[in-house]
Structure formats: structure tokens, C-alpha cells
Short mmCIF file of C-alpha atoms in Angstrom, two decimals:
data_model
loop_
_atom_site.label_atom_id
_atom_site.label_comp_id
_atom_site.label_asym_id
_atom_site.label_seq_id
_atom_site.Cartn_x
_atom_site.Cartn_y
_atom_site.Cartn_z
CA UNK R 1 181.57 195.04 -94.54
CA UNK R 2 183.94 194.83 -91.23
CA UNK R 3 186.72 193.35 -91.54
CA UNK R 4 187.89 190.30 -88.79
CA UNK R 5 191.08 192.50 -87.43
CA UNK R 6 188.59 195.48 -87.33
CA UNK R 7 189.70 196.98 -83.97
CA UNK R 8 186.14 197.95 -83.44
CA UNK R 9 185.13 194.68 -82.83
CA UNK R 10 187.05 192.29 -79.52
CA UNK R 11 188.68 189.93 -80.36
CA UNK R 12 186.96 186.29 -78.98
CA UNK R 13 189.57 183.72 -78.60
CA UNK R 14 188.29 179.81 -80.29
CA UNK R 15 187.03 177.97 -77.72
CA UNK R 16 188.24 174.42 -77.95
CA UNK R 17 185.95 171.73 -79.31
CA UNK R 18 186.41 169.02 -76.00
CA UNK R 19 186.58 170.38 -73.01
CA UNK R 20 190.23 170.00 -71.48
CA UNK R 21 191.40 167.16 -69.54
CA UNK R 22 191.59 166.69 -66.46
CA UNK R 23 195.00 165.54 -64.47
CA UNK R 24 194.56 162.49 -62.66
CA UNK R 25 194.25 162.72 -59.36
CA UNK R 26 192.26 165.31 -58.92
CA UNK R 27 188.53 164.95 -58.47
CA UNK R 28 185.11 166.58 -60.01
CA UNK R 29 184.37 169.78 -58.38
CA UNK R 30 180.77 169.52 -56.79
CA UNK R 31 177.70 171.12 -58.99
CA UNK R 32 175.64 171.30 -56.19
CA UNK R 33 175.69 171.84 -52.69
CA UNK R 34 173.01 169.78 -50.29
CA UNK R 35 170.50 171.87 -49.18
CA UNK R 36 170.24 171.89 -45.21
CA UNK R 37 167.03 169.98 -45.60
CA UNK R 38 168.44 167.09 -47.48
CA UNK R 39 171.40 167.03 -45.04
CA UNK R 40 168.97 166.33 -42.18
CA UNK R 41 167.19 163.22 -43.97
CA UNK R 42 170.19 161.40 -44.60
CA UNK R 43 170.03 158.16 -42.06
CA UNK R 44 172.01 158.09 -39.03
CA UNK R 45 175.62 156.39 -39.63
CA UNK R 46 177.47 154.46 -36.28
CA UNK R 47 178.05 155.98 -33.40
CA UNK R 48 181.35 157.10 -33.77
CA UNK R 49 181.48 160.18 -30.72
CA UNK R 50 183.48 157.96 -28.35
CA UNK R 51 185.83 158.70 -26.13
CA UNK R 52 189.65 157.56 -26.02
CA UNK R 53 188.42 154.86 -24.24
CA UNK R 54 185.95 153.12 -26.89
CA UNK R 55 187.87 153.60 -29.89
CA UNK R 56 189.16 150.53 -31.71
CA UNK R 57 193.01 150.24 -31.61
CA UNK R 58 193.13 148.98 -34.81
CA UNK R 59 192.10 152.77 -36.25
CA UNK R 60 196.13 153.80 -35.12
CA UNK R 61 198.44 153.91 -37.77
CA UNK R 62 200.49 150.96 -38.33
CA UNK R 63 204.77 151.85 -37.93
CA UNK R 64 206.28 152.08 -40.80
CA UNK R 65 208.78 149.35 -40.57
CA UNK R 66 206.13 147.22 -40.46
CA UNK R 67 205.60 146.69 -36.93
CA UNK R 68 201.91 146.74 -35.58
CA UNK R 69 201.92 148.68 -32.18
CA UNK R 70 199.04 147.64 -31.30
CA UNK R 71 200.30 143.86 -30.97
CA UNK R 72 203.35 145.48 -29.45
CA UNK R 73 201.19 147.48 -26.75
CA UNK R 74 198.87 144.33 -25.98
CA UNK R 75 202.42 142.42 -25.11
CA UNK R 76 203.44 145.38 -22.74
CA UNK R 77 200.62 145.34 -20.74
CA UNK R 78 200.43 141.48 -20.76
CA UNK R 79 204.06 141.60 -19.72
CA UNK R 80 202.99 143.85 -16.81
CA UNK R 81 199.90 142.52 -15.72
CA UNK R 82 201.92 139.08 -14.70
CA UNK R 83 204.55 141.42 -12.60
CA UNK R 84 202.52 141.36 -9.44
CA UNK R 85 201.58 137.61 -9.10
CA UNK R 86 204.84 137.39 -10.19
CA UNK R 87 206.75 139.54 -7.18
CA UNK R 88 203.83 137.36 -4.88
CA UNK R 89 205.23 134.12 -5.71
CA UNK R 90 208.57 135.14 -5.56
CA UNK R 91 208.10 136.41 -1.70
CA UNK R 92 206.39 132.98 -1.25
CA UNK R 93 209.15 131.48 -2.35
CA UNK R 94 211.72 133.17 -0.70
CA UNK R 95 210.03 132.67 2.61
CA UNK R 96 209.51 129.13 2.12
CA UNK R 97 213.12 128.13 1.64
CA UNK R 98 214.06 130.45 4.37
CA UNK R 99 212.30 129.36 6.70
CA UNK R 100 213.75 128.16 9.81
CA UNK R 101 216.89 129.52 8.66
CA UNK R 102 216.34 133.07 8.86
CA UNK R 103 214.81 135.29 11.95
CA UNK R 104 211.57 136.36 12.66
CA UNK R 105 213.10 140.07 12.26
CA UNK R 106 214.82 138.88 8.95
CA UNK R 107 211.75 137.40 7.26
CA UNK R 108 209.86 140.15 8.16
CA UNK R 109 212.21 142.30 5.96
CA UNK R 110 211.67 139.88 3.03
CA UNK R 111 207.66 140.16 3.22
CA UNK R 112 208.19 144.04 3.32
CA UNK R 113 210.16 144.23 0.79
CA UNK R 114 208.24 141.88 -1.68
CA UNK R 115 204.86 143.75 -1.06
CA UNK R 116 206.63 147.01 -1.91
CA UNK R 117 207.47 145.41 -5.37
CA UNK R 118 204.25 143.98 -5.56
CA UNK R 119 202.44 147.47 -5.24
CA UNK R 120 205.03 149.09 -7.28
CA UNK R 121 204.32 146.25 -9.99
CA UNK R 122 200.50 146.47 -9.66
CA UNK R 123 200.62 150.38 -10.07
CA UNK R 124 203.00 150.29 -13.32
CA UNK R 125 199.98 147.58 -14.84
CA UNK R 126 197.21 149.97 -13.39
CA UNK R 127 198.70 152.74 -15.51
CA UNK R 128 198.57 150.57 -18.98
CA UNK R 129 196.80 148.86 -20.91
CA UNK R 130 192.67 147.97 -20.67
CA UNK R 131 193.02 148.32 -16.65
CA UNK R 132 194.22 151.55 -17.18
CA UNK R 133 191.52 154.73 -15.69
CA UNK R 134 191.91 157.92 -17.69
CA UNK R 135 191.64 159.93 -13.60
CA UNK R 136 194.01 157.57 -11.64
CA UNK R 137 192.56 155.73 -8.60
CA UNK R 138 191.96 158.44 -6.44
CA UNK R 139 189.78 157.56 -2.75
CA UNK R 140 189.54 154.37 -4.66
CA UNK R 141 193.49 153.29 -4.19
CA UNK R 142 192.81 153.35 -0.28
CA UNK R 143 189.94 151.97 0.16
CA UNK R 144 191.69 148.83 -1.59
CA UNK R 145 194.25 148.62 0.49
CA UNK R 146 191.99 148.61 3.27
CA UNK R 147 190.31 145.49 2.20
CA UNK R 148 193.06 143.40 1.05
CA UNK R 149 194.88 144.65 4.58
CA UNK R 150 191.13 143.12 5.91
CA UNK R 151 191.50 139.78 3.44
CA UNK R 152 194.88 138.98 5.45
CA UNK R 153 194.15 139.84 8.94
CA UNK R 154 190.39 140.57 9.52
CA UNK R 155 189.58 137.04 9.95
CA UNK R 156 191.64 137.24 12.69
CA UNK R 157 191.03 140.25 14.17
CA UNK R 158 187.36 139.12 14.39
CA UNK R 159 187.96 136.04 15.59
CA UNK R 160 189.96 137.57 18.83
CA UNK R 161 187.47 140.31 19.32
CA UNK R 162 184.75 137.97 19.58
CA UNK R 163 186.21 136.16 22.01
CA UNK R 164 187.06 139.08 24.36
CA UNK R 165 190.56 140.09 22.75
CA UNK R 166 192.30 141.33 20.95
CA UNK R 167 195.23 139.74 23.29
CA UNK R 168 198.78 140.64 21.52
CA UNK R 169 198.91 139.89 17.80
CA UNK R 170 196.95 138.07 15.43
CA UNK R 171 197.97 135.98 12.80
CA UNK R 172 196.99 136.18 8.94
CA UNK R 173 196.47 134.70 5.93
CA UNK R 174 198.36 135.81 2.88
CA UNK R 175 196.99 133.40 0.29
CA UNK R 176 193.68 135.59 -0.86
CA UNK R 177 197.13 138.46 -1.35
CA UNK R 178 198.65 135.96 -3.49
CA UNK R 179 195.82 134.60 -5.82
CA UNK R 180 194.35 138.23 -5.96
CA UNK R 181 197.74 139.04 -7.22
CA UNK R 182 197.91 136.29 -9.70
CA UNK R 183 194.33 137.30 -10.73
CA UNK R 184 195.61 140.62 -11.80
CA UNK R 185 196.73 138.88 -15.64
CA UNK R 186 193.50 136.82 -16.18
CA UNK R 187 191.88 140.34 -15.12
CA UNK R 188 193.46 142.52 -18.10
CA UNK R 189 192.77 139.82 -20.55
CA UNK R 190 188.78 139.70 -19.60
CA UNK R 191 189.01 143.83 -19.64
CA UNK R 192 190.41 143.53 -23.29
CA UNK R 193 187.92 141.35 -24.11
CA UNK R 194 185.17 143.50 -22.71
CA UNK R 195 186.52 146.40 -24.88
CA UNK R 196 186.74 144.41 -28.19
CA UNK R 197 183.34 143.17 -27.62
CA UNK R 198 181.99 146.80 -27.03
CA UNK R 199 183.81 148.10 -30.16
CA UNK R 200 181.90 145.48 -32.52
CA UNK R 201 178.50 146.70 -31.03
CA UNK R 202 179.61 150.27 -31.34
CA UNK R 203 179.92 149.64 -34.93
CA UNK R 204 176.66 148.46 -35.39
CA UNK R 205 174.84 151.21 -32.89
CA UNK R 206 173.48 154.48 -34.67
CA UNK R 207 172.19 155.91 -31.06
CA UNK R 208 173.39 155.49 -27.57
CA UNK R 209 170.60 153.55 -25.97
CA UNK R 210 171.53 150.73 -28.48
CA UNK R 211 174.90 150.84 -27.86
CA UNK R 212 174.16 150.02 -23.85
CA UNK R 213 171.86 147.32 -25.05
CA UNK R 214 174.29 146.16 -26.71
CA UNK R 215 177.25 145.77 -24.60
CA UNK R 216 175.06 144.32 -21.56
CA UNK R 217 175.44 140.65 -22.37
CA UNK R 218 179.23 141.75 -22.43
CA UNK R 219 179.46 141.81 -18.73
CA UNK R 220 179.70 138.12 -19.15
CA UNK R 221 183.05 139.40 -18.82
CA UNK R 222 182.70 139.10 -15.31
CA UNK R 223 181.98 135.21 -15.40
CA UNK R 224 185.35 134.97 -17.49
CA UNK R 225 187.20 136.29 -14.40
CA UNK R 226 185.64 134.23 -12.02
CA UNK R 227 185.99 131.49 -13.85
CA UNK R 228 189.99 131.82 -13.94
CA UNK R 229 189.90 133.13 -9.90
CA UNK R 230 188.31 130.40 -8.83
CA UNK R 231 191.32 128.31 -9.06
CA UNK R 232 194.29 130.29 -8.84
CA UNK R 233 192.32 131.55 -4.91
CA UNK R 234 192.14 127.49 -4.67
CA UNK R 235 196.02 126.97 -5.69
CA UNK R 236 197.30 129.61 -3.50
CA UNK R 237 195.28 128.48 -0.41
CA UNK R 238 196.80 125.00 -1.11
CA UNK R 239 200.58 126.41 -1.67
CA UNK R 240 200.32 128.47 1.39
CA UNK R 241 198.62 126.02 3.42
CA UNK R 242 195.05 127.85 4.53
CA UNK R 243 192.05 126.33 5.59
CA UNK R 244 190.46 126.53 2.21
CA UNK R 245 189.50 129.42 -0.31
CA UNK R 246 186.84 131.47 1.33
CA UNK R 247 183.58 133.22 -0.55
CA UNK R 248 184.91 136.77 1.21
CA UNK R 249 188.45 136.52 -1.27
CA UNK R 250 186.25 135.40 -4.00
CA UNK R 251 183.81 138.38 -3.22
CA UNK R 252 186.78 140.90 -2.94
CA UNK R 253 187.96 139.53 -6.41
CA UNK R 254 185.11 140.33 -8.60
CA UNK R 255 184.41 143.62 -6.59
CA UNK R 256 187.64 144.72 -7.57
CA UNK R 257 187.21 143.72 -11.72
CA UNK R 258 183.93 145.48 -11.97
CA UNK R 259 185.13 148.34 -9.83
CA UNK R 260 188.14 148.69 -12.13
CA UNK R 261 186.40 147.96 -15.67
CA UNK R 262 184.21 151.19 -14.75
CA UNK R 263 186.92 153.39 -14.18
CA UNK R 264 188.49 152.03 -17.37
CA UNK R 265 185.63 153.34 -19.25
CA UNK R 266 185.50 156.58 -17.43
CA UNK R 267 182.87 155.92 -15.06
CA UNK R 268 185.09 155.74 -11.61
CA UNK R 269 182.11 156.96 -9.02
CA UNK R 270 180.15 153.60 -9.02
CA UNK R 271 183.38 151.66 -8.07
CA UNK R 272 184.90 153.64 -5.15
CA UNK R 273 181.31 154.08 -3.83
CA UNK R 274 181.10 150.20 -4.15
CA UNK R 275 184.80 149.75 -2.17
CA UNK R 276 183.77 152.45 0.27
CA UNK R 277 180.64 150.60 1.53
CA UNK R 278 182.38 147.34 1.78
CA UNK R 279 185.34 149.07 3.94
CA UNK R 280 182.18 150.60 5.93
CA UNK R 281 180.72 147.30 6.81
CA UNK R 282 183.75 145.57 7.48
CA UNK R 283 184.92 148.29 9.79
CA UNK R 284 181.62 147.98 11.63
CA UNK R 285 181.88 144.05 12.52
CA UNK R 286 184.98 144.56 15.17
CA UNK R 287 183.24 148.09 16.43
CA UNK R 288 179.73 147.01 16.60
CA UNK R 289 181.62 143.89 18.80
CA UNK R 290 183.93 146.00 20.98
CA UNK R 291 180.94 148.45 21.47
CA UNK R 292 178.28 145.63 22.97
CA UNK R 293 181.11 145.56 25.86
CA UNK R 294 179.50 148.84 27.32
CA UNK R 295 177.05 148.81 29.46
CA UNK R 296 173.08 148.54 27.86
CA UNK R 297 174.97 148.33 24.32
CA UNK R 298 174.83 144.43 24.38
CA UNK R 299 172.08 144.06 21.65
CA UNK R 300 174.28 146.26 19.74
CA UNK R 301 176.32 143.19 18.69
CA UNK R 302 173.56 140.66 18.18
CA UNK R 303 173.92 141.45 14.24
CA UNK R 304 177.62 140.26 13.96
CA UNK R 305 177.19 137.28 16.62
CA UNK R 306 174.36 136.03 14.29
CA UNK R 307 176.73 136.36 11.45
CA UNK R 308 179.56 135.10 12.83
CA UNK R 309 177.81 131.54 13.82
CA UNK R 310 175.93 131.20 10.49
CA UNK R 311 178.84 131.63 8.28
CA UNK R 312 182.32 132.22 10.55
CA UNK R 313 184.46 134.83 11.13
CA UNK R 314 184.76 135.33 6.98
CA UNK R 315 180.91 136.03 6.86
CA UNK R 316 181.32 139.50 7.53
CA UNK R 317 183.75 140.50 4.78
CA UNK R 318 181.98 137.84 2.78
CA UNK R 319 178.74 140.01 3.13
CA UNK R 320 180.32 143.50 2.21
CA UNK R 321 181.83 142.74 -0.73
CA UNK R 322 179.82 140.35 -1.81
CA UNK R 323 176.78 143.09 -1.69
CA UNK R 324 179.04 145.49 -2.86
CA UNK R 325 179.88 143.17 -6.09
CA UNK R 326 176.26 143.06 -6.67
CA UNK R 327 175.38 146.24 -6.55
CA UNK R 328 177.87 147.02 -9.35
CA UNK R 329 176.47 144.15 -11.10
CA UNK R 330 173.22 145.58 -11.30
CA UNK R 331 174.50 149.11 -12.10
CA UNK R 332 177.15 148.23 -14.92
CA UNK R 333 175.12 146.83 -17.61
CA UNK R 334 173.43 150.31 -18.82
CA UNK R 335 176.40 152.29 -17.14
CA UNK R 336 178.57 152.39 -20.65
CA UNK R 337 175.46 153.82 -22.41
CA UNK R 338 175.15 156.74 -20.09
CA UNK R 339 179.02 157.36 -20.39
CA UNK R 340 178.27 157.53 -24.29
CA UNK R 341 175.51 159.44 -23.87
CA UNK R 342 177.57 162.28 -22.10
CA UNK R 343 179.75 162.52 -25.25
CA UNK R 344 177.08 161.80 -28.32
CA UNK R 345 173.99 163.78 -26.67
CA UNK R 346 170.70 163.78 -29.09
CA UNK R 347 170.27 166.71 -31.25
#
């Protein structure tokens, strides 16, 4: 018989009875892997292939001495979308109280210097916050100056043309600058809103088609706007004393808050095609009049003289960005879904 310390025989080491513990903490190693197969048939979770500009601030981390920076980012850009109405009302101001006490040469030095801050205002808010565009403003940036330049002095212009001018300067009208300006804060709070909205349907979307059908009643967005640009175009006509708000500042208003909403959410193209057909159309009213002046071009102008006595010498800018609104209106509601659907393609 073999004895137990027989070194021909191994020696086995005694298994324990219970398998060990495991430390807390750490978990159960997988017995099984998925096949490939049963990977596939597992249902579709949220779309959650968004870009920067979709995802839900509240997925940051939060600072560590308790501060949320999100709430501290949403005051920043509050802060600095009331900057430009602010520098506005300020040049208002100033030239209101100085007036008749300072010279034309004097005052004009005041307006300069409060549209510089203005613009420098308007481009710090541009570059934070939900009216912020991932590419800048590009073409877009001067074909918006050319129709605010048009809001304040195409009237004007028009009006002089049309009656066989221009003959020296013409006057403008700063109050669509002012409550455009002013605008500017009501228009980052409707963006923000837009955005919130479109993260709540995002959670609930598995593909991208539902995620545009979802966000389409969002563009109700747009009514918000209106609805606070209405009377702040109203309040500024009134301060400044204009001959009443005009459909063309109104126009230029919500062509500007669609234009810029797209380019928020990476779609920029729509927009600055949008502001480069209403600078197209505006420029044409004066040319198409100074150009019936030739001889045989008369019926050249018939367009703008039909125009012009339907709905005044605001009927032309009226008309471009009015059209120009619509067409984005038309063209934003399935515009985020085929932004999404660049980034979360079908498999």
C-alpha cells in the first residue's frame, strides 16, 4: 500500500469547501459573452450621436465647490446678450440730452462711437451662449450689416430716388437699430428654449427622422420672439420719435433669429443664403429705379413703382426679408433632422 508522502504520487493541495469571497467592490466576471447575433436584436436605445451642439448641459460635471456652471454660463450669456440694447440706449441717451448743445460734428462722434460698442457688444454675445455658431458668421456677418445699414437709410434712399434724386443726403431712422438691438436678449432666451425643447425629444428619439418630427412644433420658438419684438420695435419707434414700427424691421427681425438658430445648430448655409437674397432684392429697388432713367429702360421700373404705391417706400425691404423669413420657415422644421442624420447615419 502507498503511503500519502509517497513521492511517487503529487501532492494535491485541499481545495476549500466555499468558494472564497469576494472583496466588495469588485463585480462578477462575465460567463458568457453575447454572440454577434444577439447583439444585433437588442432594441434601439436614444439617439445619443449628437453633436456639441445637441447635448444637454446638464451631462457636464458639476464644480466641486458646489457651484453649477451651467447656471453660471446661462448668467454670462444673459449678461451679454443685454450689452448691445444696452450700448443702443445709452447712445440714445446721450444724444438726446445733448442735443442742441453739442455740434453736428460732435454728435456725430457720439453715434460712431456707440455703434462701435454696440458691434463690439453684439460680437462678444454672438460668440456665447445658444446664439453662438460652431464656424463664426462668415459671408453671413456682411450681408447683416448690409440690411440693418438698409433698415436705417433705405427708406430714404428710395424715397429720393423715386423722386428723381438722390439730391445731397438723406436722412434715417435709427429706431428698427435700436429695438433690433434690444431684441438681441429676448433672442438668446427663445434659442435656449429651442435647445432644451430639442434635448427632451432627443431623449425620447431612437432614429433621426423622429427626432426632426419631433423638434418641428419647436420652431414655435419663432412666435416667442416675435411676440417680445413686437413691442420693444413699437417702444423704440415711440422713444425715437418715427412714424410708426414698420413690417420691413419686423421682417428683418425674425430673418435674423431663424438665420442665427441654424447656424447655432450647425446648419449656417440656409441662413446666409436667406440674408443674401434679401440684400439682392433690396439692392435691386434703387437700381431697377435709377436704371428706368435710360432711354427704352422705362418699363424696367414698373415693378418697384407698383410696390412703392401699394405699400410705401418700406414695401421693398418689407418684401425681401419678409420672403426671405419664409423661406427659412419652411426649410427649418426638418433641417435639425438632416444635421443629425449627418452624425447618426443608419447602419
Amino acid at each position: 500500500m502507498t503511503r500519502p508522502d509517497d513521492p511517487a504520487i503529487p501532492a494535491v493541495p485541499d481545495r476549500p469547501a466555499t468558494a472564497p469571497e469576494r472583496p466588495a467592490g469588485i463585480a462578477p466576471r462575465a460567463t458568457a459573452r453575447r454572440s454577434p447575433a444577439t447583439a444585433r436584436r437588442v432594441p434601439a436605445g436614444p439617439v445619443t450621436a449628437l453633436p456639441p451642439h445637441h447635448r444637454d448641459p446638464r451631462e457636464r460635471a458639476v464644480d466641486p465647490s458646489g457651484v453649477d456652471p451651467d447656471t453660471a454660463a446661462r448668467a454670462a450669456w444673459t449678461l451679454l446678450a443685454l450689452l448691445p440694447g444696452a450700448a443702443c440706449l445709452a447712445t440714445a441717451g446721450a444724444l438726446r440730452i445733448t442735443e442742441g448743445v453739442l455740434g453736428d460734428g460732435a454728435r456725430a462722434l457720439v453715434t460712431v462711437v456707440g455703434a462701435l460698442l454696440a458691434c463690439l457688444a453684439l460680437r462678444a454675445c454672438l460668440a456665447h451662449g445658444p446664439l453662438r455658431a460652431p464656424g463664426g458668421t462668415g459671408r453671413a456677418g456682411l450681408y447683416a450689416c448690409w440690411l440693418l445699414s438698409y433698415a436705417v437709410y433705405g427708406e430714404g434712399l428710395l424715397d429720393q430716388v423715386m423722386t428723381g434724386g438722390p439730391d445731397g443726403w438723406w436722412g434715417g431712422d435709427p429706431a428698427p437699430l435700436l429695438g433690433l438691438a434690444v431684441a438681441v436678449a429676448p433672442a438668446a432666451g427663445c434659442a435656449h428654449i429651442f435647445t432644451l425643447r430639442a434635448h427632451r425629444e432627443r431623449a425620447g428619439s431612437r432614429t433621426p427622422e423622429e427626432f426632426g418630427a419631433g423638434v418641428r412644433p419647436l420652431l414655435l420658438a419663432a412666435a416667442l420672439f416675435l411676440g417680445a419684438l413686437l413691442p420693444l420695435l413699437h417702444l423704440a419707434d415711440r422713444a425715437l420719435g418715427g412714424g410708426g414700427t414698420g413690417f420691413a424691421a419686423v421682417a428683418l427681425g425674425l430673418l435674423f433669429f431663424l438665420a442665427r438658430l441654424l447656424a447655432a445648430h450647425g446648419l449656417p448655409e440656409p441662413g446666409a443664403v436667406a440674408l443674401a437674397a434679401a440684400c439682392a432684392v433690396e439692392a435691386a429697388a434703387p437700381a431697377l429705379a435709377l436704371s428706368a432713367r435710360l432711354p427704352g429702360l422705362e418699363p424696367v421700373a414698373q415693378p418697384v413703382n407698383a410696390l412703392v404705391s401699394v405699400g410705401g417706400t418700406g414695401a421693398a425691404g418689407a418684401l425681401a426679408c419678409g420672403t426671405a423669413a419664409l423661406g427659412l420657415l419652411l426649410y427649418a422644421p426638418p433641417a435639425p433632422s438632416r444635421a443629425l442624420a449627418r452624425t447618426h447615419p443608419r447602419t
